[in-house]
Every structure is written in structure tokens, then in C-alpha cells.
mmCIF file of C-alpha atoms in Angstrom:
data_model
loop_
_atom_site.group_PDB
_atom_site.id
_atom_site.type_symbol
_atom_site.label_atom_id
_atom_site.label_comp_id
_atom_site.label_asym_id
_atom_site.label_seq_id
_atom_site.Cartn_x
_atom_site.Cartn_y
_atom_site.Cartn_z
ATOM 1 C CA MET A 724 -0.111 -0.008 -0.087
ATOM 2 C CA GLN A 725 1.012 3.654 -0.867
ATOM 3 C CA LYS A 726 -0.894 5.266 2.275
ATOM 4 C CA ILE A 727 -2.628 4.121 5.431
ATOM 5 C CA SER A 728 -4.613 6.508 7.825
ATOM 6 C CA ILE A 729 -5.323 5.746 11.197
ATOM 7 C CA VAL A 730 -8.282 7.693 12.755
ATOM 8 C CA GLY A 731 -7.652 8.518 16.770
ATOM 9 C CA ALA A 732 -3.772 8.827 18.123
ATOM 10 C CA GLY A 733 -4.786 7.178 21.526
ATOM 11 C CA ARG A 734 -2.933 4.395 22.428
ATOM 12 C CA VAL A 735 -4.482 1.691 20.042
ATOM 13 C CA GLY A 736 -3.804 4.077 17.024
ATOM 14 C CA GLU A 737 -0.189 5.308 18.256
ATOM 15 C CA THR A 738 0.615 1.488 18.903
ATOM 16 C CA THR A 739 -0.918 0.507 15.617
ATOM 17 C CA ALA A 740 1.150 3.142 13.538
ATOM 18 C CA GLN A 741 4.422 2.138 15.605
ATOM 19 C CA ILE A 742 3.982 -1.668 14.341
ATOM 20 C CA LEU A 743 2.944 -0.557 10.818
ATOM 21 C CA ALA A 744 5.750 1.562 10.418
ATOM 22 C CA GLU A 745 8.569 -0.795 11.850
ATOM 23 C CA GLU A 746 7.465 -3.484 9.382
ATOM 24 C CA GLU A 747 6.717 -1.140 6.335
ATOM 25 C CA LEU A 748 3.556 -1.769 5.153
ATOM 26 C CA CYS A 749 3.158 1.056 3.527
ATOM 27 C CA ARG A 750 4.734 4.112 2.113
ATOM 28 C CA GLU A 751 3.045 6.897 4.138
ATOM 29 C CA ILE A 752 1.057 6.531 7.740
ATOM 30 C CA ALA A 753 -1.275 9.631 8.336
ATOM 31 C CA LEU A 754 -2.575 9.963 12.135
ATOM 32 C CA TYR A 755 -5.990 11.928 12.151
ATOM 33 C CA ASP A 756 -7.339 12.886 15.689
ATOM 34 C CA VAL A 757 -9.584 16.009 16.724
ATOM 35 C CA ARG A 758 -7.518 16.882 19.584
ATOM 36 C CA GLU A 759 -5.141 19.697 18.235
ATOM 37 C CA ASP A 760 -1.303 18.889 18.025
ATOM 38 C CA VAL A 761 -1.873 15.433 19.311
ATOM 39 C CA SER A 762 -1.639 13.389 16.156
ATOM 40 C CA GLU A 763 1.427 15.600 14.987
ATOM 41 C CA GLY A 764 3.270 14.803 18.364
ATOM 42 C CA VAL A 765 2.435 10.931 17.788
ATOM 43 C CA ALA A 766 3.801 11.243 14.317
ATOM 44 C CA LEU A 767 7.048 12.952 15.100
ATOM 45 C CA ASP A 768 7.757 10.616 17.983
ATOM 46 C CA ILE A 769 7.373 7.533 15.986
ATOM 47 C CA PHE A 770 9.221 9.030 12.830
ATOM 48 C CA GLN A 771 12.242 9.351 15.315
ATOM 49 C CA THR A 772 12.537 5.794 15.617
ATOM 50 C CA ALA A 773 13.213 5.300 12.245
ATOM 51 C CA PRO A 774 16.997 5.255 12.594
ATOM 52 C CA PHE A 775 16.738 2.786 15.433
ATOM 53 C CA PHE A 776 13.907 0.208 13.651
ATOM 54 C CA GLU A 777 15.436 0.967 10.051
ATOM 55 C CA PHE A 778 12.188 1.895 8.246
ATOM 56 C CA ASP A 779 11.439 4.312 5.694
ATOM 57 C CA CYS A 780 7.718 5.077 6.195
ATOM 58 C CA ARG A 781 6.858 8.312 6.602
ATOM 59 C CA LEU A 782 4.251 9.732 9.108
ATOM 60 C CA THR A 783 2.160 12.713 9.431
ATOM 61 C CA GLY A 784 -0.258 14.055 11.839
ATOM 62 C CA SER A 785 -3.250 16.613 11.867
ATOM 63 C CA ASN A 786 -6.538 17.377 13.349
ATOM 64 C CA ASP A 787 -7.730 18.312 9.815
ATOM 65 C CA PRO A 788 -9.547 15.139 7.939
ATOM 66 C CA ALA A 789 -8.237 16.100 4.874
ATOM 67 C CA VAL A 790 -4.821 14.354 5.736
ATOM 68 C CA MET A 791 -6.588 11.236 4.716
ATOM 69 C CA ALA A 792 -6.753 12.027 1.374
ATOM 70 C CA GLY A 793 -5.454 9.457 -0.946
ATOM 71 C CA SER A 794 -5.356 6.704 1.467
ATOM 72 C CA ASP A 795 -5.873 2.914 0.510
ATOM 73 C CA LEU A 796 -6.767 2.070 3.893
ATOM 74 C CA VAL A 797 -8.485 3.768 7.042
ATOM 75 C CA VAL A 798 -8.002 1.983 10.463
ATOM 76 C CA VAL A 799 -10.621 3.358 12.635
ATOM 77 C CA THR A 800 -9.519 3.351 16.348
ATOM 78 C CA ALA A 801 -11.309 6.649 17.446
ATOM 79 C CA GLY A 802 -13.933 6.321 20.382
ATOM 80 C CA PHE A 803 -14.492 6.403 23.978
ATOM 81 C CA PRO A 804 -12.554 3.542 25.602
ATOM 82 C CA ARG A 805 -14.630 1.169 28.159
ATOM 83 C CA LYS A 806 -14.056 1.855 32.133
ATOM 84 C CA PRO A 807 -13.830 -1.367 34.566
ATOM 85 C CA GLY A 808 -16.925 -2.734 35.056
ATOM 86 C CA MET A 809 -18.147 -1.574 31.259
ATOM 87 C CA SER A 810 -18.984 -3.869 28.441
ATOM 88 C CA ARG A 811 -18.005 -3.093 25.052
ATOM 89 C CA SER A 812 -21.835 -2.280 24.237
ATOM 90 C CA ASP A 813 -21.863 0.169 27.355
ATOM 91 C CA VAL A 814 -20.054 2.614 25.074
ATOM 92 C CA LEU A 815 -21.961 2.397 21.907
ATOM 93 C CA ALA A 816 -24.312 5.455 22.480
ATOM 94 C CA ALA A 817 -21.002 7.561 23.171
ATOM 95 C CA ASN A 818 -19.332 6.361 20.060
ATOM 96 C CA VAL A 819 -21.858 6.030 17.495
ATOM 97 C CA ALA A 820 -21.614 10.023 16.934
ATOM 98 C CA ILE A 821 -18.135 9.763 16.729
ATOM 99 C CA ILE A 822 -18.280 7.174 14.001
ATOM 100 C CA ASP A 823 -20.503 8.979 11.917
ATOM 101 C CA GLU A 824 -18.724 11.703 11.937
ATOM 102 C CA VAL A 825 -15.378 9.948 10.921
ATOM 103 C CA THR A 826 -17.315 8.110 8.231
ATOM 104 C CA ASP A 827 -18.593 11.218 6.802
ATOM 105 C CA HIS A 828 -14.814 12.636 6.745
ATOM 106 C CA ILE A 829 -13.887 9.100 5.231
ATOM 107 C CA LEU A 830 -16.541 9.814 2.308
ATOM 108 C CA ALA A 831 -15.223 13.118 1.895
ATOM 109 C CA HIS A 832 -11.539 12.554 1.702
ATOM 110 C CA ALA A 833 -10.729 9.227 0.862
ATOM 111 C CA PRO A 834 -13.690 7.665 -1.037
ATOM 112 C CA HIS A 835 -11.826 4.697 -2.700
ATOM 113 C CA ALA A 836 -10.220 3.136 0.558
ATOM 114 C CA SER A 837 -11.213 0.376 2.665
ATOM 115 C CA ILE A 838 -12.243 0.707 6.225
ATOM 116 C CA LEU A 839 -10.886 -1.560 9.193
ATOM 117 C CA VAL A 840 -12.882 -0.764 12.060
ATOM 118 C CA VAL A 841 -11.211 -1.497 15.719
ATOM 119 C CA SER A 842 -13.428 1.070 17.808
ATOM 120 C CA ASN A 843 -15.970 -0.893 20.166
ATOM 121 C CA PRO A 844 -18.655 -2.209 20.179
ATOM 122 C CA VAL A 845 -16.814 -3.145 16.737
ATOM 123 C CA ASP A 846 -19.819 -5.683 15.309
ATOM 124 C CA THR A 847 -22.302 -2.862 15.828
ATOM 125 C CA LEU A 848 -19.926 0.013 14.246
ATOM 126 C CA THR A 849 -18.782 -1.983 11.511
ATOM 127 C CA TYR A 850 -22.450 -2.495 10.669
ATOM 128 C CA ARG A 851 -23.016 1.049 10.936
ATOM 129 C CA ILE A 852 -20.032 2.186 9.071
ATOM 130 C CA ALA A 853 -21.082 -0.411 6.019
ATOM 131 C CA GLN A 854 -24.738 1.118 6.313
ATOM 132 C CA ARG A 855 -23.596 4.847 5.892
ATOM 133 C CA THR A 856 -21.102 4.250 3.414
ATOM 134 C CA GLY A 857 -23.096 1.533 1.451
ATOM 135 C CA TRP A 858 -19.672 0.108 0.280
ATOM 136 C CA ALA A 859 -19.192 -3.319 -0.315
ATOM 137 C CA ARG A 860 -18.454 -5.699 2.487
ATOM 138 C CA SER A 861 -14.916 -6.248 0.718
ATOM 139 C CA ARG A 862 -14.017 -2.756 1.880
ATOM 140 C CA VAL A 863 -15.637 -2.492 5.083
ATOM 141 C CA PHE A 864 -14.654 -4.903 7.849
ATOM 142 C CA GLY A 865 -13.728 -5.115 11.461
ATOM 143 C CA GLN A 866 -10.761 -6.752 13.632
ATOM 144 C CA ALA A 867 -12.033 -8.466 16.724
ATOM 145 C CA GLY A 868 -11.732 -12.487 16.234
ATOM 146 C CA VAL A 869 -7.989 -11.978 15.375
ATOM 147 C CA LEU A 870 -7.191 -10.702 18.617
ATOM 148 C CA ASP A 871 -9.562 -13.050 20.630
ATOM 149 C CA ALA A 872 -7.868 -16.037 18.812
ATOM 150 C CA SER A 873 -4.328 -14.573 19.748
ATOM 151 C CA ARG A 874 -5.594 -14.084 23.690
ATOM 152 C CA MET A 875 -6.815 -17.912 23.309
ATOM 153 C CA ALA A 876 -3.645 -19.099 21.804
ATOM 154 C CA ALA A 877 -1.511 -17.559 24.566
ATOM 155 C CA PHE A 878 -3.789 -18.783 27.339
ATOM 156 C CA ILE A 879 -3.374 -22.438 25.666
ATOM 157 C CA ALA A 880 0.437 -21.881 25.609
ATOM 158 C CA GLU A 881 0.292 -20.892 29.230
ATOM 159 C CA GLU A 882 -1.498 -23.938 30.214
ATOM 160 C CA THR A 883 0.469 -26.262 28.040
ATOM 161 C CA GLY A 884 3.796 -24.995 28.195
ATOM 162 C CA PHE A 885 4.145 -25.506 24.384
ATOM 163 C CA SER A 886 5.135 -22.754 21.922
ATOM 164 C CA ALA A 887 2.475 -20.342 20.914
ATOM 165 C CA LEU A 888 3.994 -20.299 17.226
ATOM 166 C CA ASP A 889 2.575 -23.770 17.240
ATOM 167 C CA ILE A 890 -0.933 -22.991 18.553
ATOM 168 C CA THR A 891 -3.535 -22.134 16.272
ATOM 169 C CA THR A 892 -7.200 -20.894 17.289
ATOM 170 C CA ILE A 893 -10.387 -19.470 15.697
ATOM 171 C CA VAL A 894 -13.096 -17.581 17.507
ATOM 172 C CA LEU A 895 -16.587 -16.797 15.861
ATOM 173 C CA GLY A 896 -19.474 -14.409 16.992
ATOM 174 C CA GLY A 897 -19.509 -10.701 18.595
ATOM 175 C CA HIS A 898 -16.435 -9.095 20.165
ATOM 176 C CA GLY A 899 -17.859 -9.454 23.647
ATOM 177 C CA ASP A 900 -18.925 -11.776 26.590
ATOM 178 C CA THR A 901 -21.050 -13.706 23.666
ATOM 179 C CA MET A 902 -17.996 -14.620 21.692
ATOM 180 C CA VAL A 903 -17.892 -18.311 20.748
ATOM 181 C CA PRO A 904 -14.186 -19.677 20.887
ATOM 182 C CA MET A 905 -14.029 -22.931 18.858
ATOM 183 C CA PRO A 906 -11.790 -25.413 20.762
ATOM 184 C CA ARG A 907 -12.807 -28.284 18.377
ATOM 185 C CA TYR A 908 -10.896 -26.049 15.427
ATOM 186 C CA CYS A 909 -7.796 -25.506 17.725
ATOM 187 C CA THR A 910 -4.789 -27.488 17.254
ATOM 188 C CA ILE A 911 -1.197 -27.022 18.437
ATOM 189 C CA ASN A 912 0.992 -28.079 15.270
ATOM 190 C CA GLY A 913 -2.078 -30.059 13.845
ATOM 191 C CA VAL A 914 -2.849 -31.947 16.975
ATOM 192 C CA PRO A 915 -6.184 -31.026 18.390
ATOM 193 C CA VAL A 916 -5.716 -29.175 21.418
ATOM 194 C CA SER A 917 -8.142 -31.499 23.342
ATOM 195 C CA ASN A 918 -5.485 -33.846 23.408
ATOM 196 C CA PHE A 919 -3.302 -32.036 25.979
ATOM 197 C CA ILE A 920 -5.861 -30.045 27.722
ATOM 198 C CA ALA A 921 -8.379 -31.617 30.207
ATOM 199 C CA PRO A 922 -12.042 -30.513 29.364
ATOM 200 C CA GLU A 923 -12.780 -28.438 32.522
ATOM 201 C CA ARG A 924 -9.498 -26.627 31.953
ATOM 202 C CA LEU A 925 -10.340 -25.853 28.348
ATOM 203 C CA ASP A 926 -13.757 -24.626 29.393
ATOM 204 C CA ALA A 927 -11.826 -22.220 31.976
ATOM 205 C CA ILE A 928 -9.689 -21.128 28.958
ATOM 206 C CA ILE A 929 -12.852 -20.445 26.803
ATOM 207 C CA GLU A 930 -14.318 -18.349 29.817
ATOM 208 C CA ARG A 931 -11.051 -16.634 29.960
ATOM 209 C CA THR A 932 -10.901 -15.758 26.433
ATOM 210 C CA ARG A 933 -14.329 -14.316 26.535
ATOM 211 C CA LYS A 934 -13.004 -12.119 29.292
ATOM 212 C CA GLY A 935 -9.937 -11.413 27.938
ATOM 213 C CA GLY A 936 -10.157 -7.821 27.382
ATOM 214 C CA ALA A 937 -11.994 -7.366 30.778
ATOM 215 C CA GLU A 938 -9.269 -8.905 32.369
ATOM 216 C CA ILE A 939 -6.495 -6.519 31.041
ATOM 217 C CA LEU A 940 -8.745 -3.559 31.811
ATOM 218 C CA ALA A 941 -8.902 -4.586 35.608
ATOM 219 C CA LEU A 942 -5.237 -5.007 35.782
ATOM 220 C CA ARG A 943 -4.194 -1.843 34.094
ATOM 221 C CA LYS A 944 -6.914 -0.010 35.805
ATOM 222 C CA ASN A 945 -6.439 3.211 33.618
ATOM 223 C CA SER A 946 -6.071 1.956 30.183
ATOM 224 C CA SER A 947 -7.705 -1.096 28.256
ATOM 225 C CA ALA A 948 -5.622 -3.377 26.202
ATOM 226 C CA TYR A 949 -3.469 -1.421 23.002
ATOM 227 C CA ASP A 950 -0.132 -3.600 22.366
ATOM 228 C CA ALA A 951 -2.362 -6.737 21.561
ATOM 229 C CA PRO A 952 -4.920 -4.820 19.458
ATOM 230 C CA ALA A 953 -2.546 -3.026 17.618
ATOM 231 C CA ALA A 954 -0.203 -6.279 16.634
ATOM 232 C CA ALA A 955 -3.855 -7.772 15.629
ATOM 233 C CA VAL A 956 -4.651 -4.986 13.136
ATOM 234 C CA ALA A 957 -0.956 -5.120 11.834
ATOM 235 C CA ALA A 958 -1.438 -9.004 11.254
ATOM 236 C CA MET A 959 -4.863 -7.725 9.070
ATOM 237 C CA VAL A 960 -2.653 -5.064 7.333
ATOM 238 C CA ASP A 961 -0.112 -7.258 6.138
ATOM 239 C CA ALA A 962 -2.262 -9.677 4.713
ATOM 240 C CA ILE A 963 -4.212 -7.360 2.847
ATOM 241 C CA SER A 964 -1.228 -5.259 1.789
ATOM 242 C CA ASN A 965 0.974 -8.244 0.684
ATOM 243 C CA ASP A 966 -1.955 -10.100 -0.947
ATOM 244 C CA ARG A 967 -1.424 -13.543 1.224
ATOM 245 C CA LYS A 968 -5.014 -14.485 1.240
ATOM 246 C CA ARG A 969 -4.732 -15.654 5.056
ATOM 247 C CA LEU A 970 -7.637 -17.073 6.608
ATOM 248 C CA MET A 971 -8.380 -14.906 9.745
ATOM 249 C CA PRO A 972 -11.678 -14.242 11.929
ATOM 250 C CA CYS A 973 -12.841 -10.783 11.250
ATOM 251 C CA VAL A 974 -15.845 -8.911 11.390
ATOM 252 C CA ALA A 975 -17.800 -9.348 8.291
ATOM 253 C CA LEU A 976 -21.362 -8.259 6.881
ATOM 254 C CA LEU A 977 -23.236 -11.778 6.400
ATOM 255 C CA GLU A 978 -24.877 -12.063 3.341
ATOM 256 C CA GLY A 979 -26.560 -15.517 4.171
ATOM 257 C CA GLU A 980 -23.656 -17.302 5.558
ATOM 258 C CA TYR A 981 -24.358 -19.221 8.936
ATOM 259 C CA GLY A 982 -27.991 -18.234 8.067
ATOM 260 C CA GLU A 983 -27.930 -14.836 8.777
ATOM 261 C CA ARG A 984 -28.169 -11.255 6.787
ATOM 262 C CA ASP A 985 -28.181 -7.761 7.612
ATOM 263 C CA ILE A 986 -25.558 -8.198 10.491
ATOM 264 C CA ALA A 987 -21.806 -7.696 11.088
ATOM 265 C CA MET A 988 -20.349 -10.697 12.908
ATOM 266 C CA GLY A 989 -17.009 -12.507 13.816
ATOM 267 C CA VAL A 990 -16.645 -15.070 11.065
ATOM 268 C CA PRO A 991 -13.565 -16.617 9.454
ATOM 269 C CA CYS A 992 -12.351 -14.561 6.220
ATOM 270 C CA VAL A 993 -9.963 -14.564 3.467
ATOM 271 C CA LEU A 994 -7.893 -11.348 3.273
ATOM 272 C CA ASP A 995 -6.173 -10.293 0.343
ATOM 273 C CA GLU A 996 -5.282 -7.368 -1.759
ATOM 274 C CA SER A 997 -9.151 -6.598 -2.276
ATOM 275 C CA GLY A 998 -9.786 -6.360 1.553
ATOM 276 C CA LEU A 999 -12.429 -9.155 2.736
ATOM 277 C CA ALA A 1000 -12.298 -11.525 -0.416
ATOM 278 C CA ARG A 1001 -14.834 -14.088 1.300
ATOM 279 C CA VAL A 1002 -16.220 -15.326 4.181
ATOM 280 C CA VAL A 1003 -15.652 -19.256 5.177
ATOM 281 C CA GLU A 1004 -18.686 -21.076 6.175
ATOM 282 C CA LEU A 1005 -17.707 -23.777 9.014
ATOM 283 C CA GLU A 1006 -19.860 -26.657 10.012
ATOM 284 C CA LEU A 1007 -21.185 -26.149 13.720
ATOM 285 C CA ASP A 1008 -22.300 -28.929 16.050
ATOM 286 C CA ASP A 1009 -25.410 -28.256 17.968
ATOM 287 C CA ARG A 1010 -23.599 -26.738 20.972
ATOM 288 C CA GLU A 1011 -21.776 -24.256 18.810
ATOM 289 C CA ARG A 1012 -24.711 -23.051 17.004
ATOM 290 C CA GLN A 1013 -26.677 -22.512 20.023
ATOM 291 C CA ASP A 1014 -23.728 -20.355 21.198
ATOM 292 C CA PHE A 1015 -23.389 -18.523 17.917
ATOM 293 C CA GLU A 1016 -27.006 -17.812 17.629
ATOM 294 C CA HIS A 1017 -26.843 -16.522 21.289
ATOM 295 C CA SER A 1018 -24.077 -13.974 20.135
ATOM 296 C CA VAL A 1019 -26.019 -13.037 17.193
ATOM 297 C CA ALA A 1020 -28.967 -11.930 19.304
ATOM 298 C CA ALA A 1021 -26.498 -9.633 21.478
ATOM 299 C CA VAL A 1022 -25.293 -7.934 18.161
ATOM 300 C CA ARG A 1023 -28.798 -7.669 16.941
ATOM 301 C CA ALA A 1024 -29.802 -5.915 20.140
ATOM 302 C CA ASP A 1025 -26.958 -3.441 19.816
ATOM 303 C CA ILE A 1026 -27.969 -3.012 16.117
ATOM 304 C CA GLN A 1027 -31.862 -2.174 17.330
ATOM 305 C CA ARG A 1028 -30.383 0.293 19.569
ATOM 306 C CA LEU A 1029 -28.854 2.407 16.567
ATOM 307 C CA ALA A 1030 -32.433 3.493 15.498
ATOM 308 C CA GLU A 1031 -32.744 4.974 18.928
ATOM 309 C CA LEU A 1032 -29.642 7.175 19.257
#
């Protein structure tokens, strides 16, 4: 890619910019934030690490949305973070107005870009942006499952002592307490994870995965997670920028897959240079289907709230 814009120069946005620059996934990164001088300071700080990390990506920042002009991809991280005890849905009302304004800026200044949504609640806000732009689902998608799957893999590595590099996991559903970790599809170098972890311990890992973000928020107290979310974004950008055709769990608009329409949910997707190339439909057993439908209901409840905001 030539240019990636990041909306929101907070901790997730800043860390995302740092990783994208270090990995040279584009030639230029633009940071946009409504706070005067903040994004300029972040861009300058990161650019001054270029001699150490040996990257040649240029960074700029501005509180003028026109800085996004010419973007190939816009990563949306703006919005109010949740506080301890809050769910991702609790920040919906506060963040809808922000996201609507951001979407209008993208339409005005980067009409040919794709949009990667990170702001919470990500499933509902991905749906909102898709409805507001009218763009194809290949161009509007969200980050959630990549992060949730990485958390599950980390917990499995911690439990088993195996290298995290050999652990493959998948998580479906909404990015919240109703997410659906899929242990049946989780492996350690191709071997089903159930060969190494007792059922009750695996159930505990599934529950910990569902509450992975809340656990970090409770420990940090003054900040939600930002290192792992930024790394998850970078992994998705890498798949798109380098046309890797990677299978990754992403928030996608469903068009009949899993029996659902008119909703954005976390499902396995193929990412390539076109963005979200296609949705992959997995066979679900009765328990997985029940959990998935429970997650669908939670996301639909938030989507219905949009009409009231």
C-alpha cells in the first residue's frame, strides 16, 4: 500500500502506527485526531524511531480530516474506551456520533479506501459504517477475532507450555462476552488441543478468552488493552498489503452465511489485496450453533439500539 490513515491517536492508534511503520507495510501513515497537535506529536515521535528500527515509512499527523486524502486503507480506532466494569456495548451511545462523523470524513476525503474498524462495539460499528457508506463488504470490515484468537492461543500456551508459534485457534461471534471460541478447531502443530488439555481446563480457557479484554482492563485500571489489539490490526494489514490470502477471523457483513443477513459478526474470512475477499462457512455442531445464535442475538440487540440513538 502507498498510504494508510489511522483515525484516533490514542494508545491503540499510536501502537498500530508504530508497528505498521516498523514493518513497512506502506509508504506513508497519516494519523488523524480531533485533538489539536496530538497526532502531530505522535507521528513525530514514531518517525524519530526510524533510525533505530530501520524503516523508511513517512508519518504525518493532523486534526484536519483532509490528511486522510489518498488513503488505500483507513483504520478507525477513535472513540471512548470502556472503563472497568463496563461492557463494549456500554460505550455504543457515546461512540456512534463519533463514528458517524469519522465515516463522513472518510467519504469526503478517502472515498476509494477500505475501512478497518477497531472501535467498540466493533460488530455494531462495522455494521453502522457499512450502512452509512453503502460500500461492499470487501471494503468495510472489523478487527476482533484475530485478537480474541491470539488471546486464546496465549492462554493455551500458558496452560500447556508449548510454543505459542505452534498454536492455531479460531473464535466466532460478537466481540464481547458472547463470543464463541471454537476448541474443536484449535490445534497445536496440527494436533487437536483436546489431546493436551482436560475438558474442565479447556472450558476455563474459553471463559477467560471471553473476558480477556476485561481482565487486562481490570489489571491496568487506567487503560484498556492496546499492544495486542494493535498487533492484531497489523496482522490484518499485512495480509491485505502483501496479498497473502490469509484465513483470519474478522468482523464481516453476513450475506446468508451461517443463516444470517443484515448483521456484522466475527467469522473466518480470507484477506487479500482486495480487502475481505470472502467469508468461510464452518460446520457447527449443536452446541456451537446455539452459542453462535446467542451471540447473534446480542449483536442484533445493539444494532436495534442504533435506531434509538
